[in-house]
Amino acid sequence: MKIILGFVLIFFFAGCEKKHTSNLDGKKLLEEKCSACHNLDLPPKTFTDEKAPPMMAVAFHIKDFIKAGSESDKIPKAIDFVKDYVVNPNASKSFCDKKSLESYGVMPSQKANVTQNELEAIAEYMFEHYTLKNLTKAQAIENRLRKMPAGERLALKYNCLSCHKKEKDVVGPSFAKIAARYSDDVVYLKKSIEDGSAKRWKDYRGAVMPSFRNKISDKELDVLVEWISKMKRIKEI
Ligand code: HEC
Ligand code: HEC
């Protein structure tokens, strides 16, 4: 199970998305053109002084309210709605409820900032990315991250886990073995992560550990080595 989740995490962080029909990058355009007002996170973050509804809410909203003869007509119609609304917004067209419209105000036209081709790529990405399936997946990952010790989260963030596992040797020695060899010498551990390492572990047939100097803040390094050095107490080897 852990391994499967590991893959899901890698997949998620790599941001793998289906290829678009046009060669414009909808995700990048959305970030460039829309994130000044709409929060783009999935699940969304909400703020008390937010300027606009989060983009996930916008996408869900439109999909719920758009009228279409069949389910398969919905997405093309939703894309057309976005292409029109962003350049010609008005209160009577908006699917936002009255109260939200009053508090946000109608969206200012973005006609001068975005072309129809760019909008098509943005809208395609919106309806591909903001789905219930992706939301559920993202929430499961968030829950898993929240339950992880802070040190393990950092090991994931800095990709240590692609070469080290907690108890299994992969490209590099397991963290449990490293902890056993250096005991609680956190000063040494910090230095060795900053310097990188080669030829200290003869079982690793020339594999080299890159230097992480200036890539990890000192505070984060403290948390990381604290987590590694406790590993042997989790499982004596
Ligand atoms: C200057 C701030 C601002 C920017 C930039 C902006 N929006 Fe909006 N947008 C709003 C506000 C405020 C609303 C809510 C009121 C409304 O529906 O008009 C909104 C609403 C929308 C709606 C309608 C939602 C509904 O439920 O009917 C869509 C679609 C939308 N935005 C898409 C976009 C896209 C795509 C971009 C980037 C190209 C973008 N917006 C950029 C402020 C902005
Ligand atoms: C590209 C693969 C790779 C990555 C990424 C990597 N390591 Fe390593 N690590 C290794 C290898 C291989 C060794 C053993 C090298 C040797 O023989 O000295 C090692 C050794 C170590 C050692 C022991 C060093 C010593 O002096 O004995 C520590 C501590 C360590 N890694 C921590 C980390 C941490 C923390 C991260 C993430 C910030 C990380 N590693 C990322 C491959 C990697």
Coordinates of C-alpha atoms in Angstrom, one line a residue, residues 72-173:
S72 CA -21.0 14.5 -23.8
D73 CA -22.2 18.0 -24.9
K74 CA -21.5 19.5 -21.5
I75 CA -17.8 20.1 -21.7
P76 CA -17.8 21.7 -25.2
K77 CA -20.6 24.0 -24.0
A78 CA -18.8 24.7 -20.8
I79 CA -15.7 25.7 -22.7
D80 CA -17.8 28.0 -24.9
F81 CA -19.3 29.6 -21.8
V82 CA -15.8 30.4 -20.4
K83 CA -14.6 31.7 -23.8
D84 CA -17.5 34.1 -23.9
Y85 CA -17.8 35.0 -20.2
V86 CA -14.2 36.0 -19.7
V87 CA -14.3 38.6 -22.5
N88 CA -18.0 39.6 -22.0
P89 CA -18.9 39.1 -18.4
N90 CA -22.2 40.3 -17.0
A91 CA -24.3 39.7 -14.0
S92 CA -27.2 38.0 -15.8
K93 CA -24.9 35.5 -17.5
S94 CA -23.0 34.6 -14.3
F95 CA -23.8 31.3 -12.6
C96 CA -22.7 32.9 -9.3
D97 CA -25.5 33.3 -6.8
K98 CA -26.7 36.9 -6.2
K99 CA -25.0 37.2 -2.8
S100 CA -21.6 36.2 -4.1
L101 CA -22.0 38.4 -7.1
E102 CA -22.6 41.3 -4.8
S103 CA -19.7 40.6 -2.6
Y104 CA -17.2 40.0 -5.5
G105 CA -18.7 42.3 -8.0
V106 CA -18.9 41.2 -11.7
M107 CA -15.6 40.0 -13.1
P108 CA -13.9 42.8 -15.1
S109 CA -13.6 41.8 -18.8
Q110 CA -10.2 40.2 -19.6
K111 CA -10.5 40.9 -23.3
A112 CA -7.3 42.9 -23.4
N113 CA -5.4 40.2 -21.5
V114 CA -6.2 36.9 -23.2
T115 CA -6.9 35.7 -26.8
Q116 CA -9.7 33.2 -27.7
N117 CA -7.1 30.5 -28.5
E118 CA -5.6 31.0 -25.1
L119 CA -9.0 30.9 -23.5
E120 CA -9.8 27.6 -25.2
A121 CA -6.6 26.0 -23.9
I122 CA -7.4 27.5 -20.4
A123 CA -11.0 26.2 -20.4
E124 CA -10.0 22.7 -21.7
Y125 CA -7.5 22.5 -18.9
M126 CA -10.0 23.7 -16.3
F127 CA -12.5 21.0 -17.1
E128 CA -9.9 18.3 -17.3
H129 CA -8.2 19.3 -14.0
Y130 CA -11.0 20.4 -11.7
T131 CA -12.9 17.1 -11.5
L132 CA -14.3 15.3 -8.6
K133 CA -11.9 12.5 -9.2
N134 CA -8.8 14.7 -9.0
L135 CA -10.3 16.4 -6.0
T136 CA -10.7 13.1 -4.1
K137 CA -7.2 12.1 -5.1
A138 CA -5.7 15.4 -4.0
Q139 CA -7.5 15.2 -0.7
A140 CA -6.2 11.7 -0.1
I141 CA -2.7 12.9 -0.7
E142 CA -3.2 15.9 1.5
N143 CA -4.4 13.7 4.3
R144 CA -1.4 11.4 3.9
L145 CA 1.0 14.3 3.9
R146 CA -0.7 15.8 7.0
K147 CA -0.2 12.5 8.9
M148 CA 3.5 12.3 7.9
P149 CA 6.2 13.4 10.3
A150 CA 7.6 16.7 9.2
G151 CA 11.0 15.1 8.5
E152 CA 9.5 12.6 6.2
R153 CA 7.6 15.4 4.4
L154 CA 10.9 17.1 3.8
A155 CA 12.5 13.9 2.6
L156 CA 9.7 13.7 0.0
K157 CA 10.0 17.4 -0.9
Y158 CA 13.7 17.1 -1.6
N159 CA 13.5 13.8 -3.4
C160 CA 15.6 11.9 -0.8
L161 CA 13.0 9.2 -1.0
S162 CA 13.8 8.5 -4.6
C163 CA 17.2 7.1 -3.5
H164 CA 16.6 6.2 0.2
K165 CA 13.8 4.3 1.8
K166 CA 13.3 4.1 5.5
E167 CA 14.2 0.5 6.0
K168 CA 15.1 -0.9 2.6
D169 CA 18.3 -0.3 0.6
V170 CA 17.6 1.1 -2.9
V171 CA 20.0 3.5 -4.7
G172 CA 21.5 4.5 -1.3
P173 CA 21.5 2.9 2.1

